[in-house]
Coordinates of C-alpha atoms and ligand atoms in Angstrom, one line a residue:
X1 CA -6.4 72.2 -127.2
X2 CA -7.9 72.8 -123.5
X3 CA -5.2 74.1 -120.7
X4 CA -5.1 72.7 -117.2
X5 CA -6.9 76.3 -116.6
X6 CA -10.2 76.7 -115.3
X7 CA -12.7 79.0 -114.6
X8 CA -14.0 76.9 -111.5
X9 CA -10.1 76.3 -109.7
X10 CA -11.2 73.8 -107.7
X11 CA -12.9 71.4 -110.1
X12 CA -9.9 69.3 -111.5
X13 CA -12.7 66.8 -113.4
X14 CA -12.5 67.4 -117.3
X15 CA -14.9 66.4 -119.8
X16 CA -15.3 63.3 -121.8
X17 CA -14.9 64.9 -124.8
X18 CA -11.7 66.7 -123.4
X19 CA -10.5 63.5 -122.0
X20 CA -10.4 62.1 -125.5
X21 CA -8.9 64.4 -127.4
X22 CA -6.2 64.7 -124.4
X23 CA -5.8 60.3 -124.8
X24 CA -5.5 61.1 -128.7
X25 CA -3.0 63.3 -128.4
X26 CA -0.5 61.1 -125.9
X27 CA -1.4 57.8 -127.8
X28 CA -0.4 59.9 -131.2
X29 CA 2.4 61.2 -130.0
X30 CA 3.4 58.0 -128.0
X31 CA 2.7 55.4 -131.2
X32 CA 5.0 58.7 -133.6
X33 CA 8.3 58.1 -131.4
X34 CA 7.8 54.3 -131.4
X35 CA 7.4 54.4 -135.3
X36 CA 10.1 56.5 -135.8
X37 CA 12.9 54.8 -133.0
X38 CA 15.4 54.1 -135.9
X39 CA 15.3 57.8 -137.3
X40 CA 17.7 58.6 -134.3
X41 CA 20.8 57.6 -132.8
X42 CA 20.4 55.1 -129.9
X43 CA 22.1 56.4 -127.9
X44 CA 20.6 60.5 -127.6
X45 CA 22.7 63.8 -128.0
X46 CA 24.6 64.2 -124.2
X47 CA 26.0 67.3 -124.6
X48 CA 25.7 70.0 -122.1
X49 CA 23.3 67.7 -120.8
X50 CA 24.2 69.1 -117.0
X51 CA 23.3 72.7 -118.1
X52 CA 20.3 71.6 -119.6
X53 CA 18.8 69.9 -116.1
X54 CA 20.0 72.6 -114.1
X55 CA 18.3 74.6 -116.6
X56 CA 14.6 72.5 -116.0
X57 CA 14.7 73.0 -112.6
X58 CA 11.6 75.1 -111.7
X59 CA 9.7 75.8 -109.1
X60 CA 5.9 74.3 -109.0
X61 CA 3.5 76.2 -111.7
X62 CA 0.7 78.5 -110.4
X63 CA -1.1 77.8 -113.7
X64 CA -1.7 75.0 -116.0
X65 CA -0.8 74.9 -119.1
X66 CA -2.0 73.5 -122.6
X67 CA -1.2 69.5 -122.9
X68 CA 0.7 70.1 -126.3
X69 CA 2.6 72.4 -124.9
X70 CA 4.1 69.8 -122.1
X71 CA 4.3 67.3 -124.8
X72 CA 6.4 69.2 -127.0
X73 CA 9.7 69.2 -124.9
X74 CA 9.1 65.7 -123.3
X75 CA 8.7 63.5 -126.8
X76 CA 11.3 66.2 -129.3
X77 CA 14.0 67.1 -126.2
X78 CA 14.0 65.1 -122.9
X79 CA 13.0 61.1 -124.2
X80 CA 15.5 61.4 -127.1
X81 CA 18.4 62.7 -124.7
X82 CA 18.6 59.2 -123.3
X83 CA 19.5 55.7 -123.7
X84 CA 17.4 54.1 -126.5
X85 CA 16.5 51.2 -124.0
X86 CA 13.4 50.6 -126.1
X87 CA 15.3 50.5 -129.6
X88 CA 15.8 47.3 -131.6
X89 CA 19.9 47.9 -131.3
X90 CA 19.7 47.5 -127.7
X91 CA 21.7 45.4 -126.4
X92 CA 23.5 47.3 -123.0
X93 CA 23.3 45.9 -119.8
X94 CA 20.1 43.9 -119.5
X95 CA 17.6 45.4 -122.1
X96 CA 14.1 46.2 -121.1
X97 CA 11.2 46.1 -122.5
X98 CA 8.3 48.1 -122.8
X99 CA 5.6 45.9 -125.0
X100 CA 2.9 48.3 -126.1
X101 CA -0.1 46.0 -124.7
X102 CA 1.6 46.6 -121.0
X103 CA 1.1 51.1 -121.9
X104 CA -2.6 50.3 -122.7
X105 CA -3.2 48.2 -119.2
X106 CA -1.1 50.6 -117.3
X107 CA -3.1 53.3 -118.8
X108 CA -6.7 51.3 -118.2
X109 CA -5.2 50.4 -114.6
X110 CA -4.2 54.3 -113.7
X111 CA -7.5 55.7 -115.9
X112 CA -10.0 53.4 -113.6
X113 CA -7.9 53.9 -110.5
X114 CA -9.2 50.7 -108.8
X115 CA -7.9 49.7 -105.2
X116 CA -5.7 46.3 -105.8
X117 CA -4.3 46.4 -102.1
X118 CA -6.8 44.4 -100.6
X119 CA -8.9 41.7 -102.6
X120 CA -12.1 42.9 -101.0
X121 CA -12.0 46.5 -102.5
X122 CA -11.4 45.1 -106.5
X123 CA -12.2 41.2 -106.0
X124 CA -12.4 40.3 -109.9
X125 CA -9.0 42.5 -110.2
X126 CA -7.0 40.9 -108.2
X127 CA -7.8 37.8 -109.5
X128 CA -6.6 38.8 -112.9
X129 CA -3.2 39.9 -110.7
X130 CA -3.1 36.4 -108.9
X131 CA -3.9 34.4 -112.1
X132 CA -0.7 36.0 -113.6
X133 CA 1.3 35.0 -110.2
X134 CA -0.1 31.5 -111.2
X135 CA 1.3 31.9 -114.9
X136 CA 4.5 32.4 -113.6
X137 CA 4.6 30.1 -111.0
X138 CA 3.5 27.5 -113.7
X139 CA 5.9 28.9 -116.3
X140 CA 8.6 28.2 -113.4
X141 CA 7.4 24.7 -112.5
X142 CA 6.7 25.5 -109.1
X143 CA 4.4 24.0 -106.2
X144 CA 0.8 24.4 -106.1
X145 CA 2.1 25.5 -102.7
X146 CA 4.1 28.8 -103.8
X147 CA 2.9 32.3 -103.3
X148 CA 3.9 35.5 -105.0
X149 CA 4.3 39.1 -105.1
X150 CA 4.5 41.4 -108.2
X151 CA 7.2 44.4 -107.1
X152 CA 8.5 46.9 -108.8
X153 CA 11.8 44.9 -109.8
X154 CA 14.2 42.5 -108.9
X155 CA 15.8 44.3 -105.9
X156 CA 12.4 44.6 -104.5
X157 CA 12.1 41.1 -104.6
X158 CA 15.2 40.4 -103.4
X159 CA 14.5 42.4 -100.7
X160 CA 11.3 40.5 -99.7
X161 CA 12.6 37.3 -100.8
X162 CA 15.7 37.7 -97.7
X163 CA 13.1 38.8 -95.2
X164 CA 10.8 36.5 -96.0
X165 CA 13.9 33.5 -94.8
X166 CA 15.1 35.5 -92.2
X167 CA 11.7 35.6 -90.5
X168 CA 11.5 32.1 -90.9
X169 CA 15.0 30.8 -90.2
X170 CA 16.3 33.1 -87.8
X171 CA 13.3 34.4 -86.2
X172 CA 14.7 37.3 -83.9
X173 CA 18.0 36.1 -83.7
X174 CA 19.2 38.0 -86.8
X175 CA 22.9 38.7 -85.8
X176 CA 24.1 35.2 -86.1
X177 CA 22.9 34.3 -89.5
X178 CA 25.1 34.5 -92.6
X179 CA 23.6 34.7 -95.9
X180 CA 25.8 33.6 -99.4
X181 CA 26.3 35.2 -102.7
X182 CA 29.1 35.3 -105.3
X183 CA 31.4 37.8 -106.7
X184 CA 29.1 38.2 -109.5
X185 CA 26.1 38.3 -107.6
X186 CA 23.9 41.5 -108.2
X187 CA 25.1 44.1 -106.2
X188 CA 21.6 44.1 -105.5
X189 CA 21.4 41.5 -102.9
X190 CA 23.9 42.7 -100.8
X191 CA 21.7 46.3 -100.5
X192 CA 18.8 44.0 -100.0
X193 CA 20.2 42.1 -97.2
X194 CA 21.4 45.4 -95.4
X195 CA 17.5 46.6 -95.8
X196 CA 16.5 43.1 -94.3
X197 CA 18.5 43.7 -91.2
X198 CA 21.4 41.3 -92.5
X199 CA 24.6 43.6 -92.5
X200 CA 27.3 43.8 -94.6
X201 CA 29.8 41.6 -93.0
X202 CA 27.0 38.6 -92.5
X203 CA 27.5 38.3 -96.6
X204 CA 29.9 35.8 -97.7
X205 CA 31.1 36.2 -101.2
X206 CA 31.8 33.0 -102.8
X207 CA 34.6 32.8 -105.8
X208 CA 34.0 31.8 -108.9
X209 CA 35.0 29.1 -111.5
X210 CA 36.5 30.4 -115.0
X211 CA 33.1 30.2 -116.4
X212 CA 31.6 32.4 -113.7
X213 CA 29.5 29.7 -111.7
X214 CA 29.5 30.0 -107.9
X215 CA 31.9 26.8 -106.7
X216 CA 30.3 25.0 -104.6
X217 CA 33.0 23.5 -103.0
X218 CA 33.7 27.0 -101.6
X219 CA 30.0 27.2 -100.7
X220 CA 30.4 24.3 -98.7
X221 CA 33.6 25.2 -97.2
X222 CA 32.1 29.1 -96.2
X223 CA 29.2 27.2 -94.8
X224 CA 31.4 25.1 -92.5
X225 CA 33.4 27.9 -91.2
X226 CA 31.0 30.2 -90.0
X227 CA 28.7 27.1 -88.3
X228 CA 32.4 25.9 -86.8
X229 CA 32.1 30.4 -85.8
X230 CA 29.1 29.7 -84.0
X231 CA 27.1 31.4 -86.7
X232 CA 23.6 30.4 -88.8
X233 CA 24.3 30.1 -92.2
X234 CA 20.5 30.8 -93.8
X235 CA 20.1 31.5 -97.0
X236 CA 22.6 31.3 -100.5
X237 CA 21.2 32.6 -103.8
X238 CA 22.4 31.1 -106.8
X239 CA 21.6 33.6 -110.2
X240 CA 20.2 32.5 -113.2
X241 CA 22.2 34.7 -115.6
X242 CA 24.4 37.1 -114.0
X243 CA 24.5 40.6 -115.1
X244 CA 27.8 40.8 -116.2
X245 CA 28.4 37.2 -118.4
X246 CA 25.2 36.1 -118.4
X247 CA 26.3 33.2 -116.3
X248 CA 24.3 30.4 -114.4
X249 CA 25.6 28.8 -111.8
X250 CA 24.9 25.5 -111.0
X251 CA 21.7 25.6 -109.3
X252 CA 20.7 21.7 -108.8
X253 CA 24.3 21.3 -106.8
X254 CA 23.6 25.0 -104.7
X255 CA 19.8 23.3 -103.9
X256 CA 21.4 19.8 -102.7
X257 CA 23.7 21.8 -100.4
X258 CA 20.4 24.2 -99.6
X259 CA 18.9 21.1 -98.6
X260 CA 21.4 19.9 -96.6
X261 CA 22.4 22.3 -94.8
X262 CA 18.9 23.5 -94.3
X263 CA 19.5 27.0 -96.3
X264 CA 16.7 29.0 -97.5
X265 CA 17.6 28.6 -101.7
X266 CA 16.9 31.9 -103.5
X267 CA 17.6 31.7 -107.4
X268 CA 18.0 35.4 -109.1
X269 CA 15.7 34.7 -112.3
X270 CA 16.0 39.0 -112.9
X271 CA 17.5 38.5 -115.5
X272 CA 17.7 34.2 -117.2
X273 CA 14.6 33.1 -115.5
X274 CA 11.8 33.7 -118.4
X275 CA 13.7 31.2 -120.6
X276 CA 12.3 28.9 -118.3
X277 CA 9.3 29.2 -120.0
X278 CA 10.5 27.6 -123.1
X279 CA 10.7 23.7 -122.4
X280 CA 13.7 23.4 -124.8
X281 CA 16.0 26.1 -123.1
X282 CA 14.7 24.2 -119.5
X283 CA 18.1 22.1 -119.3
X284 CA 19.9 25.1 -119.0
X285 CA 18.1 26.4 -116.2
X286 CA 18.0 23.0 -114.4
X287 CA 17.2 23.4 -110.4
X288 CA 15.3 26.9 -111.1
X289 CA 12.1 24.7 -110.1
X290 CA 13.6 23.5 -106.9
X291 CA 14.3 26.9 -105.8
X292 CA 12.7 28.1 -102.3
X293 CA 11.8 31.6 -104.0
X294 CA 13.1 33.3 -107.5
X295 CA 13.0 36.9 -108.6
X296 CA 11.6 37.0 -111.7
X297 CA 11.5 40.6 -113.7
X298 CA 9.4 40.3 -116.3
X299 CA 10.6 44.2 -117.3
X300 CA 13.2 41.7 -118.6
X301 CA 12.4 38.5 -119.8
X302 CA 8.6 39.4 -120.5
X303 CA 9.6 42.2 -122.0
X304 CA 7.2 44.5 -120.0
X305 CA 8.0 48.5 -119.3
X306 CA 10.2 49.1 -116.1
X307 CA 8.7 48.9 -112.8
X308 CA 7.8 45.2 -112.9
X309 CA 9.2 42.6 -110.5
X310 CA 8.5 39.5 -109.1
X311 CA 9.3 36.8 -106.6
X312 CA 7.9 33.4 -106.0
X313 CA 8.1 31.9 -102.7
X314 CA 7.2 27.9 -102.4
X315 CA 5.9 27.8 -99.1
X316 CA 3.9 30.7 -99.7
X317 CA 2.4 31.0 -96.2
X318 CA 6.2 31.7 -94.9
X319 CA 5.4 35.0 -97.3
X320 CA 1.9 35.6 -95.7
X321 CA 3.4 35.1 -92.5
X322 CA 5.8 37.5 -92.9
X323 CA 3.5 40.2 -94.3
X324 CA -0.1 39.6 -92.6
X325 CA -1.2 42.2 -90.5
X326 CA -4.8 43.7 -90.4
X327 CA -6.3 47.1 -89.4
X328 CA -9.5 47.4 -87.5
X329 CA -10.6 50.1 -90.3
X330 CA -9.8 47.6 -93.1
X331 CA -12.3 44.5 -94.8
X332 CA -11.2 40.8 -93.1
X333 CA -8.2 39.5 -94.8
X334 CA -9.0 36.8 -97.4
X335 CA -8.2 33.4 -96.9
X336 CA -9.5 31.7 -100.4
X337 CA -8.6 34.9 -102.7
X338 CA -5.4 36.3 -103.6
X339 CA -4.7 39.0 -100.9
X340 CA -2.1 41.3 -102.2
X341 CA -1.3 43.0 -98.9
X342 CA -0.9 39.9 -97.2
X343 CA 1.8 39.2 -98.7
X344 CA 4.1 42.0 -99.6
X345 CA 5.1 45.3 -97.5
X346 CA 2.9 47.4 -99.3
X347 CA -0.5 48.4 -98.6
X348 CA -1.9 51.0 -101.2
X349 CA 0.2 50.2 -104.4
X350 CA -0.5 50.7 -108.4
X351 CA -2.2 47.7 -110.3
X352 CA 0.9 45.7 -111.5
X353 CA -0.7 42.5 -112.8
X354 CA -2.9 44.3 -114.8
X355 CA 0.4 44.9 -117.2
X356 CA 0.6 40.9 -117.4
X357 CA -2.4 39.8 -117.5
X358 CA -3.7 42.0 -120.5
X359 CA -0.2 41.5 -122.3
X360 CA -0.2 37.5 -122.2
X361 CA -4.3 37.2 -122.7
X362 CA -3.2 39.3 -126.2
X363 CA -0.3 38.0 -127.0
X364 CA -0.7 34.0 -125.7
X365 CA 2.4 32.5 -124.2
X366 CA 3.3 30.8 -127.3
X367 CA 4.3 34.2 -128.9
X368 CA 6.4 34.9 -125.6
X369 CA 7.8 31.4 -126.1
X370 CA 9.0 32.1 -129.3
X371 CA 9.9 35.5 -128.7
X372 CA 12.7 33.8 -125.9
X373 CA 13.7 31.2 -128.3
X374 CA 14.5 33.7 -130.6
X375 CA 16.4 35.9 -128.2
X376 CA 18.4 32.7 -127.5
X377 CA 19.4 31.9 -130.8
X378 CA 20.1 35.4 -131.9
X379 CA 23.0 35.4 -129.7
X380 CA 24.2 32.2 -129.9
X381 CA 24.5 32.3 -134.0
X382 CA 26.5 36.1 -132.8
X383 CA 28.7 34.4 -130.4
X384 CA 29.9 32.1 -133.2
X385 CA 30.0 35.0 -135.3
X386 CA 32.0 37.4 -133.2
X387 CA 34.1 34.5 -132.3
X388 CA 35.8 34.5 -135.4
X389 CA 36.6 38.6 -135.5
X390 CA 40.3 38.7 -135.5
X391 CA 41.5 40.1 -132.0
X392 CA 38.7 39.2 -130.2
X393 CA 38.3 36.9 -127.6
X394 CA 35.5 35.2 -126.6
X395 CA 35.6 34.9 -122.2
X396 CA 31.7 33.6 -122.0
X397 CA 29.8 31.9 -124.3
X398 CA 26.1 32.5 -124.3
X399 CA 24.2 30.2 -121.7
X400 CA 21.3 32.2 -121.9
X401 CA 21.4 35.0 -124.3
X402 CA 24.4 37.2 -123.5
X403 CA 28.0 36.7 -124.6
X404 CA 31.3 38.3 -122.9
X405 CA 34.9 39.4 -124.6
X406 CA 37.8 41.1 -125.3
X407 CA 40.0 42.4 -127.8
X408 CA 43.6 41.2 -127.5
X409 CA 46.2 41.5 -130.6
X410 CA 50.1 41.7 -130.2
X411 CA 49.8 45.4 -130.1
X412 CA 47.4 44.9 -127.4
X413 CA 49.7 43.8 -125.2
X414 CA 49.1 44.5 -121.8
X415 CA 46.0 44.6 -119.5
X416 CA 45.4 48.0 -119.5
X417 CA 46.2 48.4 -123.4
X418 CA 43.3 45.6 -123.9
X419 CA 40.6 46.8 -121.4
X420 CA 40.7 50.3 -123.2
X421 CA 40.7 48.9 -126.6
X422 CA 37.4 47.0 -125.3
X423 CA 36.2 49.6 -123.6
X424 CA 37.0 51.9 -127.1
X425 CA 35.0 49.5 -128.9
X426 CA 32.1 49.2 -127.0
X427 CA 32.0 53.3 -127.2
X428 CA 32.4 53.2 -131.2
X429 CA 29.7 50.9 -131.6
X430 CA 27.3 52.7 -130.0
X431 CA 28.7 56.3 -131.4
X432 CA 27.7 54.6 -134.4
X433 CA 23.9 54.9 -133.6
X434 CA 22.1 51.4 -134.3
X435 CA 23.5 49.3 -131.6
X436 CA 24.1 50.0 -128.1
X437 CA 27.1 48.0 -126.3
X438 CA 28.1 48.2 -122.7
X439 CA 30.5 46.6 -120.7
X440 CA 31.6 45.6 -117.5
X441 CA 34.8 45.4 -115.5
X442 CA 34.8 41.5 -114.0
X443 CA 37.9 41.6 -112.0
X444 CA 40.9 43.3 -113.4
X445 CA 39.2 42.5 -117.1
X446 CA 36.6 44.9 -118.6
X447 CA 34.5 42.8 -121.3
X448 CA 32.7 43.9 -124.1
X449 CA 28.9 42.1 -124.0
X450 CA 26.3 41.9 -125.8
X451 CA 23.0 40.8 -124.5
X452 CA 20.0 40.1 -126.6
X453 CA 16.8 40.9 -124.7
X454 CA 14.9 43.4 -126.3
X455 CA 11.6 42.5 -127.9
X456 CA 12.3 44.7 -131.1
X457 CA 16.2 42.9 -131.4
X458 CA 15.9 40.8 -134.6
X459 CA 18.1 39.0 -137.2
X460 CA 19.3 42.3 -138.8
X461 CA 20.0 43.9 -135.4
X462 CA 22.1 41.5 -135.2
X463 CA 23.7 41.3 -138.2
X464 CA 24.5 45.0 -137.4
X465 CA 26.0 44.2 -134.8
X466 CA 27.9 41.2 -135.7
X467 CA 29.6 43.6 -138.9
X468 CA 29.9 46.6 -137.0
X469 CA 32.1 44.6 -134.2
X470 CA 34.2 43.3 -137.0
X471 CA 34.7 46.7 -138.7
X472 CA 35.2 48.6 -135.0
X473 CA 37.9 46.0 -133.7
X474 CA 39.7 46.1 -136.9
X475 CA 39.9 49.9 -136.9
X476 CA 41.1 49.3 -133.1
X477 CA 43.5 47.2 -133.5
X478 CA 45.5 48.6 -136.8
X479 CA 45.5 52.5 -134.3
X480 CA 47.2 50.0 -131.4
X481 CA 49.7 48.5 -133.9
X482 CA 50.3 52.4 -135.3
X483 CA 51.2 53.6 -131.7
X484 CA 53.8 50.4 -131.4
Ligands
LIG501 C1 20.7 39.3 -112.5 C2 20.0 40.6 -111.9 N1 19.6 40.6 -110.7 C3 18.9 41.6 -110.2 C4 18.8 42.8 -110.9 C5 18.1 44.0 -110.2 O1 16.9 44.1 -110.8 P1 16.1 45.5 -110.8 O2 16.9 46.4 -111.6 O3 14.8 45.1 -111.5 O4 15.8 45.9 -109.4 C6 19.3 42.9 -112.2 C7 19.2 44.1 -112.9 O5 19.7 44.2 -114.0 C8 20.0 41.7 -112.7 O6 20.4 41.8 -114.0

């Protein structure tokens, strides 16, 4: 195969025939790992992984090399030493995605190299980018009057999202307004905020119920105190799905105190909002639709490869107005056509949409529909199933598609004896190579979870997981009656 060498330096063009056998090459290599994801262990071989990064570091080549010879090390030593996060046992933190469609479009997108900044420069493009906005905002149940933004992920839209009410509710008078979260709120928002010019001690953290829903009483009483303070309360987010338990809060009461008290509502979709698409699974989502804006991240819920983000903002020229600016070197800005830089911070940027459009136009919604409602019932058939594991106990129940616990036995006895058996469990599971678990310390408690998001995550991924839970805890618990 052809090196990066050349005998004219300065000409970096290859040919077509090059070109193809170079796309051959990736796409065989690329399509090899994806066939093979089971052969290894989820969860990739971390040893002396320190020693082998300090050992990549390398100062820029002088000469090209052969694309094999680049391949080699990525796909057999670097992607393996990693977490699986595309495996069908994933089911740590929030699982990605990474559909196959959304590599060809990123590859057609980054191949053609189109301008999508401005609509002028790629108008048929970016209309492909704004009719997936419109898919979303449909999906959602939002107004024809809502505007959008594809980002790169949730805290970028979080980020956008905060300015975007700032600007409108507090205008320069920043200082004074107080913003509202919980303390299971993506730590996220609170970075976002700080970016947005709203500082740390502007953030009220709201407590939460014993199902991990925001009380709103509190919410109203926070609200109260700091307008009795002289402050502005502006905006609350309420989360649709929390990271940790996979909660929702209760998003029509948050929106009837938003409207109240005047408060910009943002709902945090990152990770619940997609099931939204599924009419049946709507009810648990209830409000989402009333929402101001929602962060959507469809390198969740639509199962796309990281790096795509999204937020939805119903009065959508509060978003242009926040981002509108124009260049005396630079086309008119659009006023009928989707005008990406008119409404986000970015001006030169990739071709995100391109990802969504080309993924839902092959797969249809209905797939994606059933795809969710799978997802949902995975976990809710393993939540009844794990339920019923001696020593475990449940602390959330799915509302979307993630379930929370712990192991407790009489051996298990105290706080710290229970949080390391948990934690000991979600580590054995995933030593075990199919299934990746993760927790997450909520309070004083670390719970085991298991969320069910992955594309690949079927019925026998979860039957895995149900047995090996069962077989792990029991080891676990017979070692803490031993050291009794
Ligand atoms: C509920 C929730 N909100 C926000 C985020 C942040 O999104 P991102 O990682 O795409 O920036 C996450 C990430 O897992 C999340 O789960």
């Amino acid at each position: 195969m052809k090196d990066g060498t050349s005998n004219d330096p300065a000409n970096l063009d290859l040919s077509p025939a090059d070109m193809q056998a170079m796309g051959n090459l990736v796409v065989a290599r690329s399509v090899a790992h994806l066939a093979a994801l089971d052969v290894h262990p989820i969860l990739g071989d971390y040893t002396d992984i320190e020693a082998l990064c300090r050992a990549m570091r390398e100062a820029a080549p002088e000469q090209g090399s052969t694309l094999d010879a680049l391949l080699d090390p990525l796909f057999d030593e670097w992607i393996p030493r990693s977490f699986g996060t595309s495996y069908p046992g994933y089911m740590a933190y929030i699982p990605g995605g990474g559909v196959y469609p959304a590599a060809l479009a990123d590859f057609i997108a980054d191949a053609t190299n189109r301008y999508t900044g401005v609509w002028q420069a790629a108008p048929a493009l970016v209309q492909l980018e704004a009719n997936a906005l419109d898919w979303l905002r449909d999906w959602m149940q939002f107004p024809a009057t809502t505007c959008g933004l594809f980002t790169t992920g949730g805290s970028m839209a979080m980020f956008n999202a905060i300015a975007c009410a700032r600007e409108k509710l507090l205008g320069h008078d920043i200082r004074s307004g107080t913003l509202y979260v919980t303390s299971q709120t993506h730590h996220c928002i609170a970075k976002a905020a700080k970016l947005a010019g709203i500082a740390h001690d502007r953030v009220r953290v709201i407590n939460v119920d014993a199902d991990f829903r925001m009380r709103v009483d509190e919410l109203e009483r926070a609200i109260a105190a700091d307008r009795a303070a002289g402050l502005k309360p502006f905006m609350v987010f309420s989360t649709a799905g929390t990271t940790n338990t996979g909660a929702v809060d209760p998003i029509e009461a948050v929106a009837d105190i938003a409207a109240r008290e005047q408060l910009w509502h943002h709902v945090d979709g990152a990770y619940g909002g997609f099931f939204h698409m599924v009419p049946e699974l709507r009810p648990l989502l209830s409000g989402l639709s009333r929402a101001d804006s929602l962060t959507l991240d469809p390198h969740k819920g639509m199962f796309m490869p990281y790096g795509t983000g999204a937020l939805l903002v119903r009065d959508g020229e509060a978003l242009r107005a926040l981002h509108a600016s124009s260049a005396g070197y630079l086309p008119d800005n659009q006023n009928e056509f989707y005008d990406p830089a008119q409404y986000g911070p970015e001006l030169s940027r990739g071709f995100p949409g391109l990802r969504i459009w080309l993924t839902v136009k092959f797969f249809g919604a209905a797939r994606y529909r059933a795809a969710l409602a799978e997802k949902r019932a995975l976990a809710v058939w393993a939540a009844d199933e794990v339920a019923k594991i001696p020593g475990i106990v449940m602390d959330a129940l799915p509302q979307l598609s993630l379930f929370a616990f712990h192991l407790e036995s009489p051996a298990l006895d105290t706080l710290a004896a229970q949080n390391a058996a948990t934690r000991a469990l979600m580590d054995r599971i995933t030593a075990r190579g199919q299934v990746m678990l993760t927790g997450a310390m909520v309070g004083e408690r670390f719970l085991g979870r298991v969320c069910v998001l992955s594309f690949r995550t079927r019925r026998e991924q979860m039957e895995t997981c149900v047995r090996q839970l069962a077989e792990e805890s029991a080891v676990l618990l017979v070692e803490a009656a031993g050291r009794k």
